Each structure stands twice: as structure tokens, then as C-alpha cells.
Coordinates of C-alpha atoms in Angstrom, one line a residue:
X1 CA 20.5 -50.6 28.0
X2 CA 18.9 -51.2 31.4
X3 CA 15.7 -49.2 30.3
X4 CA 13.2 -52.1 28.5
X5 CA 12.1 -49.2 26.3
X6 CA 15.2 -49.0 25.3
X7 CA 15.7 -51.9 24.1
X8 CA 12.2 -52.6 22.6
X9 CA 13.5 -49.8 20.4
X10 CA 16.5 -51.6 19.7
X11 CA 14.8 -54.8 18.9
X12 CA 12.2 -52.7 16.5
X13 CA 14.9 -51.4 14.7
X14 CA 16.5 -54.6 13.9
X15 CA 13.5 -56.1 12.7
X16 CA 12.1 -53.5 10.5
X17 CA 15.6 -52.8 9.3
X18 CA 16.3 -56.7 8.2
X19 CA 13.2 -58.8 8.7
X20 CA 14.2 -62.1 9.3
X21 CA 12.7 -63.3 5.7
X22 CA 15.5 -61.0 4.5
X23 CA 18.1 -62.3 6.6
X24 CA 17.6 -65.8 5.7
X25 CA 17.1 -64.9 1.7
X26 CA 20.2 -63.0 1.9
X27 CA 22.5 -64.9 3.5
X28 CA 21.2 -68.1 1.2
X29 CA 22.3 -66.2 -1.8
X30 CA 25.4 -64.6 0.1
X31 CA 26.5 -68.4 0.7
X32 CA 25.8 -69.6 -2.5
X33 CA 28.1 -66.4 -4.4
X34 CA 25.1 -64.5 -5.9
X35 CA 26.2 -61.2 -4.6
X36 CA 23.1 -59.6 -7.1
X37 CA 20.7 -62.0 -5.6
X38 CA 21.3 -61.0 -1.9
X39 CA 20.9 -57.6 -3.1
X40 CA 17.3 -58.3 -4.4
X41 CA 16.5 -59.6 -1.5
X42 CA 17.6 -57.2 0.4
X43 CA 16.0 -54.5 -1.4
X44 CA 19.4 -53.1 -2.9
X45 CA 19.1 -51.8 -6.5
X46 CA 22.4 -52.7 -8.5
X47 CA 23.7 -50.0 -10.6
X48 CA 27.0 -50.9 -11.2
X49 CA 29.0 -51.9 -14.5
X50 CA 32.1 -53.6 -13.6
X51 CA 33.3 -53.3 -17.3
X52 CA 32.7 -49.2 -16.9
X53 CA 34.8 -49.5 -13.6
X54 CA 37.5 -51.4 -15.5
X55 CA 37.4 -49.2 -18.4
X56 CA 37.4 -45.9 -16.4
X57 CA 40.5 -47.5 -13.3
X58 CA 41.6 -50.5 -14.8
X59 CA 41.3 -53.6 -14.2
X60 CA 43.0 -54.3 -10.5
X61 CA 40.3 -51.4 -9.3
X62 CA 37.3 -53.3 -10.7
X63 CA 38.7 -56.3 -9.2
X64 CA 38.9 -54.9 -6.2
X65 CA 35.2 -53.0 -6.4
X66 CA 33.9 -56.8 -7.5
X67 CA 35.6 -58.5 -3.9
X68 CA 33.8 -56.0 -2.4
X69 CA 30.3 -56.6 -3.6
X70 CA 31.1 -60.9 -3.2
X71 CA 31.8 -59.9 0.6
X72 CA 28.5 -57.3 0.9
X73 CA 25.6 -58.4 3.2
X74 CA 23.0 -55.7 2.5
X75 CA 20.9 -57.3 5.0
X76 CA 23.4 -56.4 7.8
X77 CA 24.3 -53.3 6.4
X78 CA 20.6 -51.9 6.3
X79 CA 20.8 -51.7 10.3
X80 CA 23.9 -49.1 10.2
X81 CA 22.3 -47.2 7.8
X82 CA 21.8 -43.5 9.1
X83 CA 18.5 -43.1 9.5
X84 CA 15.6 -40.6 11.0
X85 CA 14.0 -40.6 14.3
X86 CA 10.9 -42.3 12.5
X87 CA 14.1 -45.1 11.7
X88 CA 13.1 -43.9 7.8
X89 CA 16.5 -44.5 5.7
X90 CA 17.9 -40.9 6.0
X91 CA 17.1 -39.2 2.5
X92 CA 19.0 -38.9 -0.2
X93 CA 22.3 -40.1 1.9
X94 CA 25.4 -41.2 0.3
X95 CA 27.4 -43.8 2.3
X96 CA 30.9 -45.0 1.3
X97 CA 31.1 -48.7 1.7
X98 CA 35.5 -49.8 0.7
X99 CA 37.6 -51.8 1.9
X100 CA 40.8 -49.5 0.8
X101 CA 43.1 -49.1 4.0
X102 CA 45.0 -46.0 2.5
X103 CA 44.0 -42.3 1.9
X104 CA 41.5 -41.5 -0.9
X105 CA 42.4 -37.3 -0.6
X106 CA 44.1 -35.7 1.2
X107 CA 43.7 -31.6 2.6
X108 CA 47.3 -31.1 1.2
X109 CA 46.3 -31.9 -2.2
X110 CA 43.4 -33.8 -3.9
X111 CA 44.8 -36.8 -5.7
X112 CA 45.3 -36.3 -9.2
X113 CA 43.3 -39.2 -10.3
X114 CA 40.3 -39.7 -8.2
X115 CA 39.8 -44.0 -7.0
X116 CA 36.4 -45.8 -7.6
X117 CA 34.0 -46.2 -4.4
X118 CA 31.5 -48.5 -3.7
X119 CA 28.5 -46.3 -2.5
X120 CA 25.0 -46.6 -1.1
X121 CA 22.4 -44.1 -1.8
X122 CA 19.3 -43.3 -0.1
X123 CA 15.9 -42.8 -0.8
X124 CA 15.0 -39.1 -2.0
X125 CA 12.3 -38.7 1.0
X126 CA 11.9 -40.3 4.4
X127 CA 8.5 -41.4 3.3
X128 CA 9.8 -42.8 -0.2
X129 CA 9.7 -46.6 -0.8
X130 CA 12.8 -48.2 1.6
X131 CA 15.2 -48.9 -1.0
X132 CA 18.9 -48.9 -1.1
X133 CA 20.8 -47.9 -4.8
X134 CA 24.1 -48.9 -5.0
X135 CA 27.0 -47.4 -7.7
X136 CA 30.2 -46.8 -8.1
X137 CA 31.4 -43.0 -7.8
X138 CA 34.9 -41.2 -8.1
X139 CA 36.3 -40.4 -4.3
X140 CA 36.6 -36.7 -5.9
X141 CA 33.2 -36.7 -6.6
X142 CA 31.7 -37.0 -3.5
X143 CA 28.8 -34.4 -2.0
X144 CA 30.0 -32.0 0.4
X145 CA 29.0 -34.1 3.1
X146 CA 28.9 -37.9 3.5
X147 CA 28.8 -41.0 5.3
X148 CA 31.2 -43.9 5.7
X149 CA 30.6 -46.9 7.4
X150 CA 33.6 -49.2 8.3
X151 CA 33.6 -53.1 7.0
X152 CA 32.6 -54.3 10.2
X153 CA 28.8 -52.5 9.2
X154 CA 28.2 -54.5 6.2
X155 CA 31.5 -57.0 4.5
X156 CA 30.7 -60.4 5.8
X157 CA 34.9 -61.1 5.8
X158 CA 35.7 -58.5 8.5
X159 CA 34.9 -61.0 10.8
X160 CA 38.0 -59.7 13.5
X161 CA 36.8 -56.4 13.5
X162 CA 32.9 -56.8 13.9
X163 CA 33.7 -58.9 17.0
X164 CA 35.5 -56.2 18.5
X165 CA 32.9 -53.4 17.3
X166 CA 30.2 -55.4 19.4
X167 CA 32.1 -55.2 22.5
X168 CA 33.7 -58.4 22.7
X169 CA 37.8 -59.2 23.7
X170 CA 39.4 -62.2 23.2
X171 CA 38.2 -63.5 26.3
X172 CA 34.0 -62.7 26.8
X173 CA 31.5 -60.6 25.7
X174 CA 31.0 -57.2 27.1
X175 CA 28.1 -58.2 30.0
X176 CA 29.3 -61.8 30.1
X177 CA 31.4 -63.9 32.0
X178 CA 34.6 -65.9 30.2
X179 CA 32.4 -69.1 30.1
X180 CA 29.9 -66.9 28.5
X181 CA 27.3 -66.7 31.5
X182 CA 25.8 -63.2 31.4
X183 CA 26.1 -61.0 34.2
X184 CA 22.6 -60.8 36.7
X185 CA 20.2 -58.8 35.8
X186 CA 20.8 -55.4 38.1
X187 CA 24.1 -56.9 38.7
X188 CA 27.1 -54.7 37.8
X189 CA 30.5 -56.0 36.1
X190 CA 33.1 -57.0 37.9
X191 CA 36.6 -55.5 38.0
X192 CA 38.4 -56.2 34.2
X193 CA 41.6 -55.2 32.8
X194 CA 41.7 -51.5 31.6
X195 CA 42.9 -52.8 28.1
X196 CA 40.1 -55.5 27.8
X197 CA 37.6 -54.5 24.9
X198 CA 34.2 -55.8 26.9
X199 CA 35.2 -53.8 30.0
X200 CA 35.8 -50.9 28.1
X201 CA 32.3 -51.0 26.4
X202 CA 30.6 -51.8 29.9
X203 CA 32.7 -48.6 31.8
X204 CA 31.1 -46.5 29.1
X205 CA 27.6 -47.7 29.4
X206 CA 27.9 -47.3 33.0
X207 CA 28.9 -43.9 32.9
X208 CA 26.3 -42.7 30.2
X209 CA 23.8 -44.6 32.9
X210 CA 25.4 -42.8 35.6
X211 CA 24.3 -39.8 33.9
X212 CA 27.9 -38.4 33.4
X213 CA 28.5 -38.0 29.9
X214 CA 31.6 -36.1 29.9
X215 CA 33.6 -39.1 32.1
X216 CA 31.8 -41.5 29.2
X217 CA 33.9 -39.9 26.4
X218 CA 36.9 -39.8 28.4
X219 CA 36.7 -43.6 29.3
X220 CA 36.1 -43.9 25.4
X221 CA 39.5 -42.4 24.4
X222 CA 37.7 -38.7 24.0
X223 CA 38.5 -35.4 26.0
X224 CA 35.7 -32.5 26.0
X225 CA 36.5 -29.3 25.5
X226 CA 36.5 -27.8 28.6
X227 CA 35.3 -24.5 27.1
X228 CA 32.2 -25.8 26.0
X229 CA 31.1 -27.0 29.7
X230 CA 31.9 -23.3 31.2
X231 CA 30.2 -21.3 28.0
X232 CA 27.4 -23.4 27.2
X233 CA 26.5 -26.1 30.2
X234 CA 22.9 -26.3 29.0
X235 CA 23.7 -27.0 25.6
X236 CA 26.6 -29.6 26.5
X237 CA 25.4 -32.8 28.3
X238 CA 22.2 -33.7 25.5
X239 CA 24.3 -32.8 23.0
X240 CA 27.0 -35.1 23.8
X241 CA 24.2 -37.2 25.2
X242 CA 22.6 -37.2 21.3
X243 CA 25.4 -39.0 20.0
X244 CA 26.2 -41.4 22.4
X245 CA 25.1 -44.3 20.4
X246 CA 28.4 -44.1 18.7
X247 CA 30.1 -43.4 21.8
X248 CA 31.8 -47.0 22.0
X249 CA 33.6 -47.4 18.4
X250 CA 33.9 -43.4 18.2
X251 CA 38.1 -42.7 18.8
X252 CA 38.5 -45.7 16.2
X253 CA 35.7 -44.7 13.8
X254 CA 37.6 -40.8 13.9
X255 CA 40.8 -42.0 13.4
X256 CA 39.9 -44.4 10.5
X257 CA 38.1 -41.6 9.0
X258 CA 40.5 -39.2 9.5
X259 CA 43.3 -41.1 7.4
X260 CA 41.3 -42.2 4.6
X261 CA 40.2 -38.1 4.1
X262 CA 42.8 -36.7 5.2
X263 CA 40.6 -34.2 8.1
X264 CA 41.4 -32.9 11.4
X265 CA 38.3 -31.8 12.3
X266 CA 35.0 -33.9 11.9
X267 CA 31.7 -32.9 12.2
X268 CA 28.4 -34.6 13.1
X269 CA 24.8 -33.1 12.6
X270 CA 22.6 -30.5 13.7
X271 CA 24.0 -30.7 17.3
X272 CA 27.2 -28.7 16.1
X273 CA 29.2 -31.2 17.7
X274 CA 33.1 -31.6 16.3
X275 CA 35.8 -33.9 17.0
X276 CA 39.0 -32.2 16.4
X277 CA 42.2 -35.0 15.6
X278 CA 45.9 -33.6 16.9
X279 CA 48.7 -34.4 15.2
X280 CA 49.6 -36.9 17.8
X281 CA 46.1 -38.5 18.0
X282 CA 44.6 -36.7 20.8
X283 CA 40.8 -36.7 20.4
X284 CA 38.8 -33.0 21.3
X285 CA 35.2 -33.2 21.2
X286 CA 34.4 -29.5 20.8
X287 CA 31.5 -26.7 19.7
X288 CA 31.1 -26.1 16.3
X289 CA 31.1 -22.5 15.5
X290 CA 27.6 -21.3 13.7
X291 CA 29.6 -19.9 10.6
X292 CA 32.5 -22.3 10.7
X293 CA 32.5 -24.3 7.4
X294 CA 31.2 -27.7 7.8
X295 CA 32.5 -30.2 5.0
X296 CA 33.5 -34.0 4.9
X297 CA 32.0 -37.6 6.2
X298 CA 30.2 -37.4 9.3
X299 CA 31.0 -37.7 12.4
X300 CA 29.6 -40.4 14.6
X301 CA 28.4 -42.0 11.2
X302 CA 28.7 -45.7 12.9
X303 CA 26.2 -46.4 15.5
X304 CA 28.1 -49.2 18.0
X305 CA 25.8 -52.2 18.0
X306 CA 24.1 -52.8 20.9
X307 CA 23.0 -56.7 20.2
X308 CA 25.7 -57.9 23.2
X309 CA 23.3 -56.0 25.7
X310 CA 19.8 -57.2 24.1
X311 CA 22.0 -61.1 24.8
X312 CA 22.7 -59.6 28.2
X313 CA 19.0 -58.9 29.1
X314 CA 17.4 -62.0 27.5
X315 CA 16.0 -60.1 24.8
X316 CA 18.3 -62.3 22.1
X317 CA 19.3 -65.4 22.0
X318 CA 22.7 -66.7 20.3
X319 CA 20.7 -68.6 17.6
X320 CA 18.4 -65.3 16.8
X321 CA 21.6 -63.3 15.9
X322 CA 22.4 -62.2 12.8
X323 CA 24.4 -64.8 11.5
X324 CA 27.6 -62.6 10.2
X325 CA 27.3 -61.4 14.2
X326 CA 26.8 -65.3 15.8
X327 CA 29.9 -66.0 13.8
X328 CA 31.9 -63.2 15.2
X329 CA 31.0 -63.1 18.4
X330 CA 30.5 -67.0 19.3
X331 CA 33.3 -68.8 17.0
X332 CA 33.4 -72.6 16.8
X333 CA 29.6 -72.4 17.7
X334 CA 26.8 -74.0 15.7
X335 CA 23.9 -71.6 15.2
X336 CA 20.6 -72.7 14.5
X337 CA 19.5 -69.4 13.2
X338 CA 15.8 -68.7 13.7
X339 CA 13.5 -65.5 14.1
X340 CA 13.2 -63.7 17.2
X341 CA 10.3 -64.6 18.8
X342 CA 7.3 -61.6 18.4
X343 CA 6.6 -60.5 22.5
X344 CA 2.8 -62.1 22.8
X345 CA -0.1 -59.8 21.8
X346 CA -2.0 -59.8 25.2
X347 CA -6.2 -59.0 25.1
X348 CA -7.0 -55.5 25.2
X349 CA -9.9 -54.7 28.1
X350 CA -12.2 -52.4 26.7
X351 CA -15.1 -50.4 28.5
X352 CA -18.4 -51.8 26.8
X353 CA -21.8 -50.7 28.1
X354 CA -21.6 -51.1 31.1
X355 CA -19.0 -54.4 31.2
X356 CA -15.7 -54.6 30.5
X357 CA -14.8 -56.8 27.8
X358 CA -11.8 -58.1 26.3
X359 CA -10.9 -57.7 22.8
X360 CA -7.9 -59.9 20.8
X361 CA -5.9 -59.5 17.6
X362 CA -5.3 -62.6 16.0
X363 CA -4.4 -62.9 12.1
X364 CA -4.6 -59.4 11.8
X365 CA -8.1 -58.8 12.8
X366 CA -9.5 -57.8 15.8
X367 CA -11.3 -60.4 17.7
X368 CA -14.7 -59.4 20.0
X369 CA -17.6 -60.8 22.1
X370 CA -19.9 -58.7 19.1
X371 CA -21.2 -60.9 16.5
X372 CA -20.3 -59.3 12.8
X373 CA -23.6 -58.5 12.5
X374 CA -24.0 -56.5 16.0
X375 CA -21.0 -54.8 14.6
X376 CA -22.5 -53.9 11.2
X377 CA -25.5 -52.7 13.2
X378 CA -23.1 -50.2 15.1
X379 CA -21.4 -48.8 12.0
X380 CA -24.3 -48.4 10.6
X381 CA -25.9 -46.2 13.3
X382 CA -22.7 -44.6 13.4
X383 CA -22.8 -43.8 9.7
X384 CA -26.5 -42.0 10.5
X385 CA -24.8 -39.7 13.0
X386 CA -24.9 -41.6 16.1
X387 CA -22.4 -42.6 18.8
X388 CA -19.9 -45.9 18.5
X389 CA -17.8 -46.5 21.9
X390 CA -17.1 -49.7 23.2
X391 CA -16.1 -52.8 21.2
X392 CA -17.6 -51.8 18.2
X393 CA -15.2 -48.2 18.4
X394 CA -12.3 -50.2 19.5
X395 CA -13.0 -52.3 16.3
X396 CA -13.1 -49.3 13.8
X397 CA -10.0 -47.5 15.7
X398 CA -8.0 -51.2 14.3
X399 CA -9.3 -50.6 10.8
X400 CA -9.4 -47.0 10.1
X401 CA -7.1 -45.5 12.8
X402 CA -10.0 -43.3 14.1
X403 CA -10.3 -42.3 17.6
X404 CA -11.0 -42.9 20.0
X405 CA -8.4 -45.5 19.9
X406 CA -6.8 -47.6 22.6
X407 CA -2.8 -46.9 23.2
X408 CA -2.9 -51.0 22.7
X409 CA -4.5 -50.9 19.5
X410 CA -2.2 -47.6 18.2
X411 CA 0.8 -49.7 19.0
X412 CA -0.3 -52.8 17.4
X413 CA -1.5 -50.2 14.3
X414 CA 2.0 -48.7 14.0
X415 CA 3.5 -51.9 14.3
X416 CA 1.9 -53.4 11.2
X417 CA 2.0 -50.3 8.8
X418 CA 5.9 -49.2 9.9
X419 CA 6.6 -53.3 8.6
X420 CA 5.0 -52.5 5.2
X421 CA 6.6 -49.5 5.3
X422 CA 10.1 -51.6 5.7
X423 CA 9.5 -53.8 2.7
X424 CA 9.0 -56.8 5.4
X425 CA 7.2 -58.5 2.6
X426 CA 7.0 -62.0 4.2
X427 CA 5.9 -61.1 7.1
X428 CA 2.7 -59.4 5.2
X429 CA 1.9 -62.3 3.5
X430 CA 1.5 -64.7 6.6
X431 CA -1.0 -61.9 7.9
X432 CA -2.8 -62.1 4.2
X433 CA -2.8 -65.5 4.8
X434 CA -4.2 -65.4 8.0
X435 CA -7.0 -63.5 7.0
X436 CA -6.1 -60.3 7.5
X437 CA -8.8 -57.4 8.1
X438 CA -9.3 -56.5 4.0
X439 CA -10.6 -53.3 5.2
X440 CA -7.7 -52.1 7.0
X441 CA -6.3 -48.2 6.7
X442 CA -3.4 -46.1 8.0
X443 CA -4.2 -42.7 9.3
X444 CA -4.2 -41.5 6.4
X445 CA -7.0 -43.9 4.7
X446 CA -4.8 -45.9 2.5
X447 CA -5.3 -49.6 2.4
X448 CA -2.5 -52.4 1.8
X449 CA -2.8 -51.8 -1.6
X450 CA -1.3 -48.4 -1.4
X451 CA 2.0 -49.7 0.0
X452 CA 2.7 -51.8 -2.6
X453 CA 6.1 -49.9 -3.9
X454 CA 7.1 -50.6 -0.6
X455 CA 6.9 -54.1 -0.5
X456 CA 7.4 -56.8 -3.5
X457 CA 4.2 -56.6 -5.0
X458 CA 4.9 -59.4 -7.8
X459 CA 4.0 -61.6 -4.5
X460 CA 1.4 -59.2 -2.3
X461 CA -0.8 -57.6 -5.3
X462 CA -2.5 -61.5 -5.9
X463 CA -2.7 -62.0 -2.5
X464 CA -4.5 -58.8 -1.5
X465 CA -6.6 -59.1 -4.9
X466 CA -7.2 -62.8 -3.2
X467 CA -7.8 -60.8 0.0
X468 CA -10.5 -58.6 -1.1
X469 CA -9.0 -55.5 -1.0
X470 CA -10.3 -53.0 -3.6
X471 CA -7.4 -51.8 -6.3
X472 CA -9.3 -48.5 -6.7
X473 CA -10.0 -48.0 -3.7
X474 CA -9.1 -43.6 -2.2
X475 CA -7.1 -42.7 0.7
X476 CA -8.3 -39.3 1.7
X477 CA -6.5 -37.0 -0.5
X478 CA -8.2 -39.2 -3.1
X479 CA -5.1 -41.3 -4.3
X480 CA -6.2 -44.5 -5.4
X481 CA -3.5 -47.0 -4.8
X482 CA -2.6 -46.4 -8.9
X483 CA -1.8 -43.1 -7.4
X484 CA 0.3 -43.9 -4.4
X485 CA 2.8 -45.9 -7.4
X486 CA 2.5 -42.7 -9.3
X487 CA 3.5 -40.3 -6.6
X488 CA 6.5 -43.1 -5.8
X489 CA 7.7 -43.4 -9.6
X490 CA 6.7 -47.0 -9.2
X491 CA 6.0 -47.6 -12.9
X492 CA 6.3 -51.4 -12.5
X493 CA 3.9 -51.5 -9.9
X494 CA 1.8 -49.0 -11.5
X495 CA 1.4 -52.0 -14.6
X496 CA 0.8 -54.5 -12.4
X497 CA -2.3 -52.5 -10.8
X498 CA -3.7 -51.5 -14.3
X499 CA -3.1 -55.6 -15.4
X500 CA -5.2 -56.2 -12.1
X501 CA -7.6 -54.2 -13.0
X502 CA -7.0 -50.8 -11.5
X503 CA -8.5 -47.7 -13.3
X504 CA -6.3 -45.2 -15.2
X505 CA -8.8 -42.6 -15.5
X506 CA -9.4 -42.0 -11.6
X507 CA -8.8 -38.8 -10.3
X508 CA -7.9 -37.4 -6.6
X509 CA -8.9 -34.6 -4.9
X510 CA -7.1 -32.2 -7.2
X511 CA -8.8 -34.2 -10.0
X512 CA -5.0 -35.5 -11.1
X513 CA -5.1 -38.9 -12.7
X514 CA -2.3 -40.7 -11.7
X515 CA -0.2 -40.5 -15.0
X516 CA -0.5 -36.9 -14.5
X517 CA 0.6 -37.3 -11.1
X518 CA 3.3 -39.6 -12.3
X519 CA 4.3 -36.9 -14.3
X520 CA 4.7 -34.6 -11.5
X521 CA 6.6 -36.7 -9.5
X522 CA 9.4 -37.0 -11.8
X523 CA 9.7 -33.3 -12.3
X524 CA 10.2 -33.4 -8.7
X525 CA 13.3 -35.3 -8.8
X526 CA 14.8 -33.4 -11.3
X527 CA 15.0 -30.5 -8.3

């Protein structure tokens, strides 16, 4: 991860994926034994009768599906949830979550009684409400295809494991020195044992950096099909290229896979990419054919964690790990857990007239030389048919996400919606109660009271109603925020809006009030 944007990417993925509010509710409740309260605050719904398990199993099965929801962390597990390239939860994904080290089926025979399995299911859109459902399902009930994430991905005991998953040996962290000093910046690593963990995970990186992806899967315990370089060369290097995040766990995720299901061949996405398991273990990373059947869990289903690097680079701090990781990879430390820090907001120069003036967000509005009159003055020509530029464009581009807008302010824009969008409900109310802009929209017009499915809105519905922020106010397909519930089968939030004064009998474009609309969203998920 020598590329910053890289790892900007990185770092944006961990905090919309666990905000640290979430992280520090979590593990609270985690600690104290309330496995259903670290759920709720991570945003898990619970949907699981361990009585029903019991019944169904017996009783040693429901025991064993209880230790695993004491040892979840949901708030770790949402990071190695597959997800889009928009880092939405991937829709209506199942993910096995067990701790059972022996086969569930087999492909000589399905087992004649199927075995209860903790599972994680996924919202039914990428632009649904973030939420996680968790059940128990028979293994011989599983969809056609599925993901499975190992323990180190989300049980807080598998403590052994997650160290080496994040590239650490006995010794030192991948990109560190024994005593824990990380390697220069630019600097490369220095010669390690073949059979040390960390220098493993750094010959890989070095490789993939090096632009040579086939010699990457090879030094991961991988060989390529040779076939696939001479008939399709184009096709080969971003393919194996696409999947490369899982390059560093992926011989030991196949391998576990491949004895709990019983497969020889695995296959991951749309890149047609299969790993093929021998019967002595040898490891083929091959073409899938168009028409060859594709059925099982997923290939390359376990992203390898890159936080070791982020440390590496500066980016992280021990203390600003996760705290399941700090204990893993820094044992006998003391962590003194806190945030990561936000990378500074810097002013924005914008072209004004004739002058160049600079422009600042702080708490959540954007801050300019222009008086809020002078402003009002602009929008209001503007509203007649005449230009806005300068400040006063720069001002509306923050609030309604028309352009022209400055990159700056786009970034800063996406920023604030996509953590609304990831239930980082904490993090909302300190801009609230900073004052945020009451008449901010997304692109598509809503205000902040349209993500309130998203977000806990038994907290954020008083403080935007404190805020200013109208309850009826439309985005531009004419949803009211009573709407946008609707449309998410948010019936809870839907009661709250009407008890706060929403109206029922507003309609949108298509002149749908939002009981009709809720009406048609649950037809929809009857599909």
C-alpha cells in the first residue's frame, strides 16, 4: 500500500464500515457479556431462537450456536463483509459465520441430517438501510452460492489466528522490525526467513507492486494455470489483479473452505476466476469456463486486512486499532483505544469576482468572507434567472450538490452523506450539534431527514427537528422523508415522523402517499 490513495481508501473503509462510536459501544457490551447489546449497536438485527435451535439439533448444537454469538464482534465483522465498489454491504449476501472445524457436506454425499449455522444476511439493495440480520439456517439449506468468513473476521477468541491473518509471525509485524520499529518509508524489507509469516505477506506485496501478479500467487502458495497466460494474456493479469486483496490468506482461506464443503474447485465472481484443490493440496488458479456450472462459497470471500501497512505508513496508530486487532497483534500491550484522527479540512480557494478568496467548512457549514445577507441577495438573483459563481456558488454546490462544484467541496459532500449512509449515527449528531447547515441535500435533494432508516433515528429525528430541518420537506422525485421510510419498510421510523409531525397525506411525483408507497415496497420483497 505505497499509493496514499490507496490507503485513504483503506482508512474510509474502516471508518464507514465501524465508526469508532460503534467500536467503543460494541466492545463495552462485548466485555460486559451482552452479546444482543453489541449487536444493537452494531446495527445487527437478532433473529435467532436458541430454544428453536435446541429443539430442532439438540441441545450440545444450541450450545455451541450460543458460544458463538458470546465470542461475535459485529463491529469487526462489518469490515470483512463483502461489499460493492460503492463499499455498500453486498445485497442480499449470506455469510456463514461457525466455528465447526469438521465438514458440514460433503460432494460424496450430503449429510443426512443437515448442522445449524450461524449466518449473516445482507441488505436486499446496495442502497437499502446498512443493516446486518443474523439467523440460524440448516448447512443443507444454503443458496447456491455463499460466503464464509473464517473466525479470525469476526469471533473475538480467535485471537492466534487473526494475528497471523494480519501478517504478523511470532517475532514482528509484517513491515516492522523485531523491536517493532517500522521499516522507512521507501525503504524495502530486509532479507527474512522463507517460513516467517510477515516476510511472506511483504514478498507478496512486493510482487503485486512490482507489477507481476503471476510470481505474487506463486510466493502465496498458488500456481497459475499456464493455459490461461498463452490463451487469454489480456484477460489474465487484472483479473488475477481484481482479487488480489485476498491474495495473502488465500491458500489457507481455499483449503479451510474446501474441507468444511467438501469442493475441489472454488469459484469467485464475475472475473471467472477458479481455484482448483488436488488431492494432495496443490493450489491451480485457473479460467472458469462460460458454461461450466458455478456453485458453492466464494472464492477469495476473505479480504486479508491491510491495517499492519496503514501502521507501517503512519496512517494508524497502535492505540487507534481495533481493539480485538491491538490485542492480537501487540500482546502484553496496554491500549488506550481512541479514534483515528479525521485528516484536517484545509480552506478551499475560490475564484470570487475578481479575488480569490478562501472558503472553510467548520461544523458542517460552509464558512465565507460574504455576510448571510450578501448571500441571500445572490440566491435570490439567482432564483430570478441570473448568474451565481463565486463564493455564493461554492456555498449552494455544499448545500444542494449543484454545480458548479469544487472537487474540495464534492469530497467533503460525499464524505458526510456516505457516513449517514453507514449508520455512523454519532458522528451525525456532533455535526447537529455543531450547527450543521439545516438546509443541506444529497444529489438527489433529500435532506438529513431522509436518511433516517439509516441511522438511529430515536436519537437524530429530535435533533434535526431541534436543527430546523423540515419533516415534510421533498427530494426531487417528490418523497418527503415519510416517503424515503416507506420506500425502506422503515415502519418504526415512519411513526416516529408522523408523531413529529410529518404529514401522511403528501404525495410524490407519481402522487403516491407514502402508505401507498409502503405498500409497494413490500410487494417488492416478496420477488
Amino acid at each position: 500500500m505505497e499509493r496514499r490513495r490507496q490507503r485513504e481508501k483503506q482508512l474510509r473503509l474502516l471508518g464507514y464500515a465501524s465508526p469508532p462510536a460503534v467500536i467503543a459501544a460494541a466492545t463495552a457490551r462485548r466485555r460486559a457479556g451482552d452479546w444482543r447489546g453489541a449487536c444493537a449497536a452494531a446495527a445487527v438485527d437478532v433473529h435467532v431462537d436458541l430454544r428453536d435451535v435446541a429443539a430442532r439439533y439438540g441441545t450440545d448444537e444450541a450450545a455451541r450456536v450460543e458460544g458463538e454469538l458470546r465470542g461475535l464482534a459485529p463491529d469487526l465483522l462489518r469490515r470483512f463483509l463483502p461489499r460493492t465498489g460503492s463499499l455498500a454491504l453486498l445485497p442480499r449476501a449470506t455469510v456463514v459465520l461457525s466455528r465447526l472445524p469438521g465438514p458440514v457436506r460433503t460432494t460424496a454425499r450430503l449429510l443426512r441430517r443437515g448442522v445449524p449455522l450461524l449466518v449473516a444476511t445482507l441488505p436486499l439493495t446496495d442502497h437499502s438501510p446498512q443493516r446486518i440480520g443474523l439467523r440460524v439456517t440448516d448447512s443443507l439449506r444454503l443458496p447456491t452460492r455463499w460466503h464464509d468468513l473464517p473466525g479470525w473476521c469476526w469471533d473475538a477468541e480467535a485471537v492466534a489466528t487473526r494475528r497471523w491473518a494480519y501478517g504478523a509471525s511470532a517475532v514482528r509485524l509484517a513491515w516492522h522490525t523485531p523491536d517493532g520499529r517500522p521499516y522507512p518509508q521507501g525503504g524495502t524489507a530486509a532479507a527474512g526467513r522463507a517460513d516467517d509469516r510477515a516476510t511472506e505477506v511483504e514478498t507478496v506485496a512486493a510482487l503485486l507492486a512490482a507489477r507481476q501478479p503471476v510470481a505474487a500467487y506463486e510466493a502465496a502458495g498458488l500456481t497459475v494455470d499456464p493455459d490461461v497466460g498463452r490463451q487469454d494474456p489480456a484477460w489474465l493479469a487484472p483479473a488475477l489483479v481484481a482479487h488480489a486483496p485476498a491474495l495473502s490468506v488465500l491458500a489457507d482461506e481455499t483449503r479451510r473452505l474446501a474441507h468444511r464443503y467438501g469442493t475441489t474447485t472454488q469459484f469467485g465472481d464475475s472475473h471467472r476466476l477458479a481455484v482448483e484443490i488436488a488431492g494432495d493440496g496443490q493450489l491451480t488458479v485457473r479460467q472458469a469456463a462460460w458454461d461450466e456450472p458455478v456453485a458453492g462459497p466464494y472464492a477469495f470471500g476473505a479480504p486479508a486486512p491491510a491495517d499492519v501497512a496503514l501502521l507501517r505508513w503512519g496512517d494508524l496508530t497502535p492505540d487507534e486499532l481495533h481493539p480485538l486487532v491491538h490485542q492480537a497483534l501487540f500482546p502484553g500491550r496496554t491500549q488506550a483505544w481512541r479514534a483515528p484522527e479525521p485528516a484536517p479540512c484545509p480552506p478551499i480557494r475560490i475564484r470570487c469576482g475578481r479575488d480569490w478568496h478562501s472558503v472553510q467548512l467548520a461544523a458542517g457549514r460552509l464558512v465565507t468572507a460574504h455576510t448571510d445577507e450578501e448571500l441571500r441577495r445572490e440566491f435570490l438573483l439567482a432564483g430570478l434567472g441570473g448568474p451565481v459563481g463565486g463564493c455564493a456558488a461554492a456555498v449552494r454546490a455544499w448545500r444542494t450538490g449543484a454545480k458548479p462544484m469544487p472537487k474540495e467541496i464534492r469530497r467533503l459532500r460525499q464524505d458526510l452523506f456516505a457516513r449517514a449512509f453507514h449508520g455512523d449515527t454519532e458522528g451525525l449528531l456532533a455535526l447537529l450539534a455543531d450547527g450543521i447547515d439545516p438546509e443541506l441535500r444529497d444529489n438527489r435533494g433529500r435532506t438529513l431527514a431522509h436518511w433516517l432508516p439509516w441511522v438511529d433515528h430515536h436519537r437524530v429525528l429530535p435533533a434535526l427537528t431541534a436543527a430546523g430541518v423540515d419533516p415534510d420537506a421533498p427530494d426531487r422525485d417528490g418523497h418527503t422523508p415519510l416517503h424515503a421510510a416507506a420506500l425502506s419498510l422503515a415502519t418504526e421510523v415512519m411513526e416516529a415522523l408522523l408523531a413529529a409531525g410529518a404529514d401522511p397525506d403528501a404525495v410524490d411525483e407519481r402522487g403516491r402517499t407514502a402508505a401507498e408507497v409502503l405498500a409497494f415496497a413490500r410487494t417488492l420483497t416478496r420477488r
